[in-house]
Coordinates of C-alpha atoms in Angstrom, one line a residue:
X113 CA 0.0 -0.1 0.2
X114 CA 2.6 2.5 0.7
X115 CA 4.6 1.7 -2.4
X116 CA 1.4 2.8 -4.5
X117 CA 0.9 5.7 -2.6
X118 CA 5.0 6.7 -3.1
X119 CA 4.3 5.5 -6.7
X120 CA 1.5 7.8 -7.4
X121 CA 3.1 10.6 -5.7
X122 CA 5.9 10.5 -8.0
X123 CA 3.7 10.7 -10.7
X124 CA 1.8 13.8 -9.6
X125 CA 5.2 15.4 -8.8
X126 CA 6.2 14.6 -12.7
X127 CA 3.0 15.6 -14.0
X128 CA 2.4 18.7 -11.8
X129 CA 2.7 22.7 -13.2
X130 CA 5.5 24.8 -12.9
X131 CA 4.1 27.4 -11.8
X132 CA 2.5 29.1 -8.2
X133 CA -1.2 28.9 -8.6
X134 CA -1.4 31.7 -6.3
X135 CA 1.3 34.2 -7.9
X136 CA 1.9 32.7 -11.2
X137 CA 5.4 32.2 -10.4
X138 CA 8.1 29.6 -10.7
X139 CA 10.5 29.0 -7.9
X140 CA 10.4 26.7 -5.0
X141 CA 6.7 24.9 -5.0
X142 CA 5.0 22.5 -2.9
X143 CA 2.2 20.1 -4.9
X144 CA -1.6 20.1 -3.4
X145 CA -2.0 16.5 -1.8
X146 CA -5.9 16.1 -2.5
X147 CA -6.4 13.2 -4.8
X148 CA -5.4 13.6 -8.5
X149 CA -4.9 17.7 -7.6
X150 CA -1.8 19.2 -9.8
X151 CA -1.7 22.5 -8.5
X152 CA 1.3 23.7 -7.3
X153 CA 2.1 26.7 -4.4
X154 CA 4.9 28.3 -3.0
X155 CA 4.8 27.8 0.3
X156 CA 4.6 31.3 1.6
X157 CA 1.8 32.1 -0.5
X158 CA -0.6 29.9 0.9
X159 CA 0.5 31.0 4.8
X160 CA 2.9 28.1 5.3
X161 CA 6.3 28.2 6.3
X162 CA 9.7 26.5 4.3
X163 CA 9.7 24.1 6.6
X164 CA 6.6 22.9 5.5
X165 CA 7.8 21.3 2.8
X166 CA 10.3 19.0 4.9
X167 CA 7.7 17.3 7.0
X168 CA 5.0 14.5 5.7
X169 CA 2.1 16.4 6.9
X170 CA -0.6 15.9 4.1
X171 CA -1.9 19.2 2.9
X172 CA -4.8 20.5 0.1
X173 CA -4.9 23.5 -1.4
X174 CA -8.3 25.9 -0.9
X175 CA -9.4 24.6 -4.2
X176 CA -11.1 21.9 -3.1
X177 CA -13.2 23.9 0.0
X178 CA -15.7 26.2 -0.4
X179 CA -14.8 29.8 0.1
X180 CA -18.2 30.5 2.0
X181 CA -19.0 27.4 3.8
X182 CA -16.0 25.2 3.8
X183 CA -17.6 22.2 2.3
X184 CA -16.8 20.4 -0.4
X185 CA -16.3 22.4 -3.5
X186 CA -18.6 22.1 -7.0
X187 CA -17.4 24.5 -9.3
X188 CA -13.8 26.1 -8.9
X189 CA -12.1 29.3 -10.7
X190 CA -9.5 27.8 -13.6
X191 CA -6.8 30.7 -12.6
X192 CA -6.8 30.7 -9.4
X193 CA -7.8 28.8 -6.1
X194 CA -11.4 30.4 -5.3
X195 CA -14.0 27.5 -4.9
X196 CA -17.5 27.5 -4.2
X197 CA -20.1 24.8 -3.7
X198 CA -23.8 24.3 -5.4
X199 CA -25.3 26.0 -2.1
X200 CA -23.2 29.3 -2.0
X201 CA -22.9 30.0 -6.0
X202 CA -25.5 32.3 -5.6
X203 CA -23.4 34.2 -2.9
X204 CA -20.6 35.3 -5.0
X205 CA -19.2 36.2 -8.5
X206 CA -18.9 33.4 -10.3
X207 CA -19.6 31.9 -13.4
X208 CA -19.4 28.6 -14.4
X209 CA -18.9 27.7 -18.3
X210 CA -18.2 24.6 -18.8
X211 CA -19.1 21.8 -16.1
X212 CA -17.1 22.8 -12.9
X213 CA -15.0 25.2 -14.7
X214 CA -15.9 28.4 -14.5
X215 CA -13.9 32.2 -13.2
X216 CA -14.3 34.2 -10.2
X217 CA -15.5 37.9 -11.2
X218 CA -11.5 39.1 -10.6
X219 CA -9.8 36.8 -12.8
X220 CA -12.7 37.2 -15.1
X221 CA -11.8 41.0 -15.3
X222 CA -8.0 40.0 -15.8
X223 CA -8.9 38.0 -19.1
X224 CA -11.0 40.3 -20.6
X225 CA -7.8 42.6 -20.7
X226 CA -5.9 40.2 -21.4
X227 CA -8.0 38.8 -24.6
X228 CA -8.5 42.5 -25.6
X229 CA -4.9 43.3 -25.6
X230 CA -3.8 40.3 -27.9
X231 CA -6.2 41.6 -30.2
X232 CA -4.7 44.9 -29.9
X233 CA -8.7 46.1 -28.8
X234 CA -9.2 48.8 -26.0
X235 CA -12.0 49.9 -24.5
X236 CA -11.3 54.0 -24.4
X237 CA -13.7 56.8 -22.6
X238 CA -14.4 60.4 -23.7
X239 CA -11.3 62.5 -25.6
X240 CA -10.0 58.6 -26.4
X241 CA -8.4 57.9 -23.4
X242 CA -8.4 54.5 -21.7
X243 CA -10.6 52.9 -19.1
X244 CA -8.9 53.3 -15.5
X245 CA -8.7 49.3 -15.5
X246 CA -6.6 49.5 -18.5
X247 CA -4.4 52.2 -16.6
X248 CA -3.5 49.7 -13.7
X249 CA -2.6 46.4 -15.3
X250 CA 0.8 45.8 -17.9
X251 CA 0.9 42.7 -19.8
X252 CA 4.2 43.2 -21.4
X253 CA 6.7 43.6 -17.9
X254 CA 8.2 40.3 -17.1
X255 CA 7.8 40.7 -13.0
X256 CA 4.1 41.7 -13.2
X257 CA 1.6 40.0 -12.1
X258 CA -0.8 40.7 -14.7
X259 CA 1.5 39.8 -17.4
X260 CA 2.4 36.4 -15.3
X261 CA -1.2 35.6 -15.1
X262 CA -1.5 36.3 -19.1
X263 CA 1.0 33.8 -19.8
X264 CA -0.5 31.4 -17.7
X265 CA -4.3 31.5 -19.3
X266 CA -2.4 30.9 -22.7
X267 CA -1.1 27.6 -21.5
X268 CA -4.1 26.4 -19.3
X269 CA -6.7 27.3 -21.4
X270 CA -5.4 24.7 -24.5
X271 CA -5.6 22.0 -21.3
X272 CA -8.6 22.9 -20.2
X273 CA -10.8 22.6 -23.0
X274 CA -11.3 27.1 -23.2
X275 CA -11.7 29.3 -25.7
X276 CA -12.2 33.6 -25.7
X277 CA -15.8 32.5 -26.1
X278 CA -16.4 31.1 -22.6
X279 CA -14.6 33.8 -21.2
X280 CA -17.0 36.0 -23.1
X281 CA -20.0 34.1 -21.9
X282 CA -18.6 34.1 -18.3
X283 CA -19.1 37.8 -18.2
X284 CA -22.4 38.2 -20.2
X285 CA -23.7 35.4 -17.3
X286 CA -22.0 37.8 -14.3
X287 CA -23.3 41.1 -16.1
X288 CA -27.4 39.8 -15.8
X289 CA -26.8 37.9 -12.5
X290 CA -26.1 41.6 -11.6
X291 CA -29.0 43.2 -13.2
X292 CA -31.2 40.4 -11.1
X293 CA -29.2 41.4 -7.8
X294 CA -29.9 45.3 -8.5
X295 CA -33.5 44.8 -8.6
X296 CA -34.0 42.4 -5.9
X297 CA -31.4 43.2 -3.0
X298 CA -31.1 41.7 0.1
X299 CA -31.5 43.7 3.3
X300 CA -28.9 43.0 6.1
X301 CA -31.1 41.5 8.6
X302 CA -30.7 42.8 12.4
X303 CA -30.9 41.2 15.8
X304 CA -31.3 43.9 18.4
X305 CA -27.8 45.9 18.0
X306 CA -26.0 44.2 15.6
X307 CA -26.8 42.3 12.6
X308 CA -26.8 38.5 11.4
X309 CA -23.6 37.9 10.1
X310 CA -21.8 39.7 12.7
X311 CA -23.6 37.7 15.5
X312 CA -22.0 34.5 13.6
X313 CA -18.8 35.5 13.4
X314 CA -18.6 36.8 17.0
X315 CA -20.6 33.5 18.0
X316 CA -18.0 31.5 16.0
X317 CA -15.0 32.8 17.5
X318 CA -16.8 32.6 21.1
X319 CA -17.4 35.8 21.9
X320 CA -20.5 36.6 24.3
X321 CA -22.9 38.5 21.9
X322 CA -25.9 39.0 24.5
X323 CA -23.3 42.1 25.9
X324 CA -23.6 45.2 23.4
X325 CA -20.1 46.0 22.1
X326 CA -19.0 49.8 20.6
X327 CA -17.9 49.3 17.2
X328 CA -14.5 49.8 18.5
X329 CA -14.8 46.6 20.6
X330 CA -15.6 45.0 17.4
X331 CA -12.7 46.2 15.4
X332 CA -10.5 45.4 18.4
X333 CA -12.0 41.6 18.2
X334 CA -11.6 41.0 14.2
X335 CA -7.7 42.6 14.7
X336 CA -6.7 40.2 17.1
X337 CA -8.4 37.7 15.2
X338 CA -6.2 38.7 11.7
X339 CA -3.5 38.2 14.1
X340 CA -4.1 35.1 15.6
X341 CA -4.7 33.6 12.4
X342 CA -2.0 35.3 10.4
X343 CA -4.5 36.8 7.8
X344 CA -1.6 39.0 6.4
X345 CA -0.8 39.2 2.7
X346 CA 2.8 37.8 2.6
X347 CA 4.0 40.6 0.6
X348 CA 1.4 43.4 1.8
X349 CA 1.4 43.3 5.5
X350 CA -0.9 46.2 5.5
X351 CA -3.5 43.9 3.1
X352 CA -5.6 41.1 5.0
X353 CA -6.5 38.4 3.7
X354 CA -10.5 37.1 4.1
X355 CA -11.3 33.8 4.8
X356 CA -14.4 32.8 5.0
X357 CA -15.6 34.4 8.4
X358 CA -14.2 37.4 7.5
X359 CA -15.6 36.6 3.8
X360 CA -18.8 36.4 5.3
X361 CA -18.5 39.9 7.5
X362 CA -17.4 41.7 4.4
X363 CA -18.2 40.3 1.4
X364 CA -14.3 41.1 0.3
X365 CA -11.4 38.7 -0.8
X366 CA -8.8 41.0 0.9
X367 CA -9.4 44.8 2.8
X368 CA -6.8 47.2 3.7
X369 CA -6.0 47.2 7.5
X370 CA -7.6 50.9 7.5
X371 CA -10.6 49.8 6.4
X372 CA -12.3 47.5 9.2
X373 CA -14.1 50.2 11.0
X374 CA -15.5 51.8 8.6
X375 CA -16.8 48.1 6.9
X376 CA -18.4 47.6 9.7
X377 CA -20.6 50.5 10.0
X378 CA -23.3 48.4 7.8
X379 CA -23.1 45.7 11.1
X380 CA -24.5 47.9 14.0
X381 CA -28.1 49.3 13.7
X382 CA -27.1 52.3 14.7
X383 CA -25.5 53.9 12.0
X384 CA -28.9 52.4 10.7
X385 CA -30.9 54.5 12.6
X386 CA -28.2 57.9 12.3
X387 CA -28.4 57.5 8.2
X388 CA -32.1 57.3 8.0
X389 CA -32.4 60.6 10.5
X390 CA -29.1 62.2 8.5
X391 CA -31.6 62.0 5.3
X392 CA -34.6 63.6 7.3
X393 CA -32.8 66.2 8.6
X394 CA -31.1 66.7 4.5
X395 CA -34.7 66.7 3.2
X396 CA -35.6 69.2 6.0
X397 CA -32.8 71.7 5.0
X398 CA -33.5 71.4 1.5
X399 CA -37.2 72.4 2.2
X400 CA -36.3 75.1 4.3
X401 CA -33.8 76.3 1.8
X402 CA -36.5 76.3 -0.7
X403 CA -38.2 78.4 1.2
X404 CA -35.6 80.9 2.7
X405 CA -35.1 81.7 -1.6
X406 CA -38.8 82.1 -2.4
X407 CA -38.7 84.6 0.1
X408 CA -35.7 86.5 -0.6
X409 CA -37.0 86.3 -4.4
X410 CA -40.5 87.9 -3.0
X411 CA -38.3 90.6 -1.3
X412 CA -35.8 91.6 -4.1
X413 CA -39.3 91.7 -6.9
X414 CA -41.4 94.1 -4.3
X415 CA -37.9 96.2 -3.1
X416 CA -38.0 96.5 -7.6
X417 CA -41.0 97.6 -7.9
X418 CA -41.0 100.2 -5.4
X419 CA -37.8 101.6 -6.5
X420 CA -39.0 101.9 -10.2
X421 CA -42.1 103.6 -8.9
X422 CA -40.0 106.5 -7.0
X423 CA -37.2 106.9 -9.5
X424 CA -36.2 105.4 -13.0
X425 CA -32.8 104.1 -11.4
X426 CA -32.4 100.9 -10.5
X427 CA -31.9 100.3 -6.3
X428 CA -29.7 97.2 -5.8
X429 CA -30.6 95.2 -3.0
X430 CA -27.6 94.2 -0.9
X431 CA -28.5 90.3 0.1
X432 CA -26.5 89.6 3.5
X433 CA -24.0 86.8 2.9
X434 CA -23.1 83.6 5.3
X435 CA -20.0 83.8 6.2
X436 CA -18.7 80.4 5.2
X437 CA -18.4 77.5 7.8
X438 CA -15.0 76.1 6.5
X439 CA -11.3 76.9 6.9
X440 CA -7.9 76.7 5.2
X441 CA -5.4 73.4 5.8
X442 CA -3.3 76.0 7.5
X443 CA -1.2 75.0 10.4
X444 CA -2.8 77.8 12.8
X445 CA -5.7 76.1 11.9
X446 CA -5.0 72.7 12.6
X447 CA -3.6 73.5 15.9
X448 CA -7.2 74.4 17.2
X449 CA -8.6 71.3 16.2
X450 CA -6.9 68.4 18.6
X451 CA -5.7 68.3 22.1
X452 CA -2.3 68.8 22.9
X453 CA -0.9 66.2 25.5
X454 CA -0.3 69.2 28.2
X455 CA -4.0 69.4 27.9
X456 CA -5.1 65.9 27.6
X457 CA -3.3 66.0 31.1
X458 CA -5.6 69.0 32.7
X459 CA -8.2 67.7 31.7
X460 CA -7.4 64.1 33.6
X461 CA -8.0 66.4 36.8
X462 CA -11.6 67.0 35.9
X463 CA -12.5 63.7 35.8
X464 CA -16.1 64.1 35.9
X465 CA -16.1 66.0 32.7
X466 CA -13.4 64.1 31.3
X467 CA -15.2 61.6 28.8
X468 CA -17.2 64.2 27.3
X469 CA -14.6 66.7 26.5
X470 CA -12.2 64.0 25.3
X471 CA -14.1 61.7 23.3
X472 CA -14.9 62.1 19.5
X473 CA -12.1 64.8 19.4
X474 CA -8.6 65.1 17.9
X475 CA -5.3 63.4 18.9
X476 CA -2.1 63.5 17.4
X477 CA 0.4 60.8 17.9
X478 CA 3.8 60.1 16.0
X479 CA 4.1 57.3 12.9
X480 CA 5.6 53.8 13.9
X481 CA 8.9 54.1 12.5
X482 CA 8.7 50.8 11.7
X483 CA 5.6 51.0 9.1
X484 CA 7.4 52.0 5.9
X485 CA 4.0 53.0 4.4
X486 CA 3.7 56.1 6.3
X487 CA 5.5 58.8 5.0
X488 CA 4.5 61.3 8.0
X489 CA 6.1 61.5 11.4
X490 CA 3.4 62.3 12.8
X491 CA -0.7 61.5 12.3
X492 CA -4.1 62.6 13.7
X493 CA -6.3 60.4 15.2
X494 CA -10.0 60.3 16.4
X495 CA -10.6 58.9 19.9
X496 CA -13.4 57.0 19.8
X497 CA -13.0 55.1 23.3
X498 CA -11.7 56.1 26.6
X499 CA -10.8 52.7 29.1
X500 CA -9.5 53.6 32.8
X501 CA -8.0 51.3 35.4
X502 CA -6.1 52.3 38.5
X503 CA -2.9 53.4 37.3
X504 CA -3.6 54.7 33.7
X505 CA -6.0 56.4 31.1
X506 CA -5.9 54.6 27.8
X507 CA -7.4 56.5 24.9
X508 CA -9.0 53.9 22.3
X509 CA -8.1 56.1 18.8
X510 CA -9.6 55.3 14.8
X511 CA -7.3 53.1 12.6
X512 CA -4.8 51.9 15.1
X513 CA -5.0 48.5 16.9
X514 CA -3.6 49.5 20.2
X515 CA -4.7 51.6 22.7
X516 CA -2.9 54.8 22.9
X517 CA -1.5 56.1 26.8
X518 CA -1.6 59.3 27.2
X519 CA 2.5 59.8 27.6
X520 CA 2.4 58.8 23.6
X521 CA 0.3 62.0 22.5
X522 CA 2.3 64.9 21.1
X523 CA 2.3 68.2 22.6
X524 CA 4.1 69.7 19.6
X525 CA 3.0 72.2 16.7
X526 CA 2.2 71.4 13.3
X527 CA 5.0 72.6 11.2
X528 CA 4.0 72.1 7.8

């Protein structure tokens, strides 16, 4: 039996592909152990270390499990590991074209651009400019993902028995489904203060959903979950790869770390109610504005009539113009917006009013020097929560996974 397994593995290694199914590049690759799967991957592209290749532990790639529910997949994308079961196919942008083979929306967009590029066709907008999608891709640069993707497609489409007609057929499917989904859109179901998908996520990781959590609390929980599962992109460290549980929340395969808080807006019923209130206020302002305009117009006409009766010369009506509520983005104005460290320390001496004065305001803190993507020395962040214990007070700020100590705040002025 062991001899048969060894022979089968030798055959798989011999017939396997030569490019990583994730990034489409060559190099040191490991093969999927699932039955007759011939797909290979770089260890780092699937969240594994180089030492993983040395052990005998069997490993199956994501191509064999549904990206939504993790059950056995029925349909799979020809160009990437995305796969889906028969029950969940309606919940993702996926188009079957030949039996179990199909295309996900991301790969399909690249395939359309690749085929048009091969034929010398470009979609042009006004004044003959290229579309945004075409500006971003480069099918000629040998080091670009798009070029490697196109080369992979040119090789694999013959093996899979696919043609350009299948690509356009898949595009038509997704466009038709998009029209239907726009006309009959599913509203998010809310239970109490949170959405049903959020309850499902929190319950799955063992969190108590009976106690109401703030949006910042949930963001912190998700950040901890991401670190625990090591869901960071192998090359883009601020990019988060959404496995099935996060995909059920965000409906995206990847998100930026700074987007998590804003993407949670739709999962809190308080934000929904606030949105409805804002719309109502906007409507009231529009109606009030229309009434004011009518009154001004009537007054202007009346004034003009009276003046024409008195004299032939028209009298100009001076309308009072309200001063703008906006201010210039200059250092003098910016320093009026945020709380200095020294001011926060003084406010600490008034514990009864500290929370209401600091919550919602802005503070200035130094940028993490190890974060190479930041090009500024400081950043301005909004205070969204306050934690107090016996020894110190911590500020919970937007777009930062850790709590800030008062000592971490800046007391300096903006220079530019």
